[in-house]
Tab-separated table of C-alpha atoms in Angstrom:
chain	number	residue	atom	x	y	z
M	1	ARG	CA	-3.386	8.005	17.167
M	2	ALA	CA	1.151	8.284	16.776
M	3	TRP	CA	1.945	6.019	20.126
M	4	ALA	CA	-0.196	2.945	17.917
M	5	ALA	CA	1.186	3.327	14.671
M	6	VAL	CA	5.121	2.891	16.588
M	7	ALA	CA	3.329	-0.015	18.067
M	8	VAL	CA	2.836	-1.466	15.806
M	9	MET	CA	5.942	-0.683	13.347
M	10	ARG	CA	7.070	-1.994	16.465
M	11	GLU	CA	6.028	-5.421	15.987
M	12	VAL	CA	5.844	-5.637	12.486
M	13	ALA	CA	10.110	-4.639	12.888
M	14	LYS	CA	10.427	-7.315	15.155
M	15	LYS	CA	8.883	-10.026	12.483
M	16	HIS	CA	11.740	-9.143	9.332
M	17	ASP	CA	14.846	-8.660	12.195
M	18	VAL	CA	14.847	-5.299	11.476
M	19	SER	CA	14.672	-1.290	12.663
M	20	VAL	CA	11.386	0.654	13.598
M	21	ALA	CA	13.230	3.107	11.460
M	22	THR	CA	13.310	0.532	8.409
M	23	VAL	CA	9.914	0.218	8.681
M	24	ALA	CA	8.363	3.056	8.399
M	25	LEU	CA	10.689	4.004	5.103
M	26	GLY	CA	9.355	0.779	3.755
M	27	TYR	CA	6.752	1.074	3.975
M	28	VAL	CA	6.351	4.604	2.980
M	29	LEU	CA	8.685	3.286	-0.085
M	30	ALA	CA	5.446	0.780	-0.771
M	31	LYS	CA	3.326	2.686	-1.831
M	32	PRO	CA	2.754	3.258	-5.567
M	33	PHE	CA	2.003	6.744	-5.780
M	34	VAL	CA	5.439	7.630	-3.516
M	35	MET	CA	8.773	8.196	-5.533
M	36	SER	CA	11.155	8.696	-3.672
M	37	VAL	CA	11.997	9.125	0.334
M	38	ILE	CA	14.402	11.511	1.932
M	39	ILE	CA	16.039	10.255	4.708
M	40	GLY	CA	18.771	11.793	7.443
M	41	ALA	CA	21.262	10.154	9.602
M	42	SER	CA	23.993	10.630	11.512
M	43	ARG	CA	25.502	7.978	11.940
M	44	MET	CA	26.361	5.577	9.765
M	45	ASP	CA	24.174	2.506	11.324
M	46	GLN	CA	21.241	4.407	11.083
M	47	LEU	CA	22.526	5.059	7.030
M	48	GLU	CA	22.231	1.533	7.263
M	49	GLN	CA	18.966	1.074	8.130
M	50	ASN	CA	17.308	4.209	6.797
M	51	LEU	CA	19.076	1.818	3.246
M	52	ALA	CA	18.224	-1.485	4.602
M	53	ALA	CA	14.358	0.283	3.204
M	54	THR	CA	14.979	-0.591	0.280
M	55	GLY	CA	15.318	-4.458	0.084
M	56	LEU	CA	12.362	-5.173	3.255
M	57	LYS	CA	9.313	-6.334	1.514
M	58	LEU	CA	5.990	-6.317	3.809
M	59	ASP	CA	3.982	-8.282	3.014
M	60	ALA	CA	0.113	-7.918	2.733
M	61	ASP	CA	-1.054	-8.005	5.827
M	62	ASP	CA	1.533	-5.446	7.164
M	63	LEU	CA	0.832	-2.633	4.904
M	64	ALA	CA	-2.883	-3.856	6.381
M	65	ARG	CA	-2.409	-2.772	9.505
M	66	LEU	CA	0.020	0.342	8.574
M	67	ASP	CA	-2.505	1.323	6.662
M	68	GLU	CA	-4.687	0.667	9.581
M	69	VAL	CA	-3.458	1.963	12.264
M	70	SER	CA	-1.993	5.327	10.557
M	71	ALA	CA	-5.187	7.018	8.552
M	72	LEU	CA	-6.216	10.189	9.155
M	73	PRO	CA	-9.681	10.832	9.948
M	74	ALA	CA	-12.333	12.537	8.112
M	75	GLU	CA	-12.014	16.612	8.265
M	76	TYR	CA	-14.242	18.753	7.149
M	77	PRO	CA	-15.390	19.609	4.616
M	78	GLY	CA	-15.196	16.277	2.508
M	79	TRP	CA	-17.065	13.999	5.735
M	80	MET	CA	-20.095	15.811	4.965
M	81	LEU	CA	-19.929	15.920	1.949
M	82	GLU	CA	-19.480	11.661	1.960
M	83	ARG	CA	-22.784	11.390	4.432
M	84	GLN	CA	-24.829	14.027	1.986
M	85	ASN	CA	-23.301	11.835	-1.295
M	86	ALA	CA	-24.521	8.756	-0.162
M	87	GLY	CA	-28.740	8.380	-0.958
M	88	ARG	CA	-27.195	9.999	-4.231
M	89	ARG	CA	-25.312	6.786	-5.473
M	90	PRO	CA	-26.871	4.596	-6.967
M	91	ALA	CA	-26.999	0.912	-5.439
M	92	PRO	CA	-24.989	-1.815	-7.159
M	93	PHE	CA	-25.660	-3.256	-10.423
M	94	VAL	CA	-26.917	-7.084	-10.157
M	95	PRO	CA	-27.237	-9.002	-13.081
M	96	LYS	CA	-30.462	-11.858	-12.857
M	97	ALA	CA	-30.199	-15.466	-12.886
């Protein structure tokens, strides 16, 4: 799964002419529940790549692809509860015409 994520990040990086590190940080920063990221740089070029993430604008397709490739599988007991509750959900309301 990790290599699949890296492959997608490489494609997105090429599309935006940035590094994979910039895409990775930009993706995390695009999440509304993320307030900050912790960066690590030992060279000036790494710092510049990290800072470039603040200006990276990923489009909806980029975000969807990255979401899909990085999605974690459901873990126990979540998957079991989801399956058990499936029949308990009411059908969606459909107004009569």
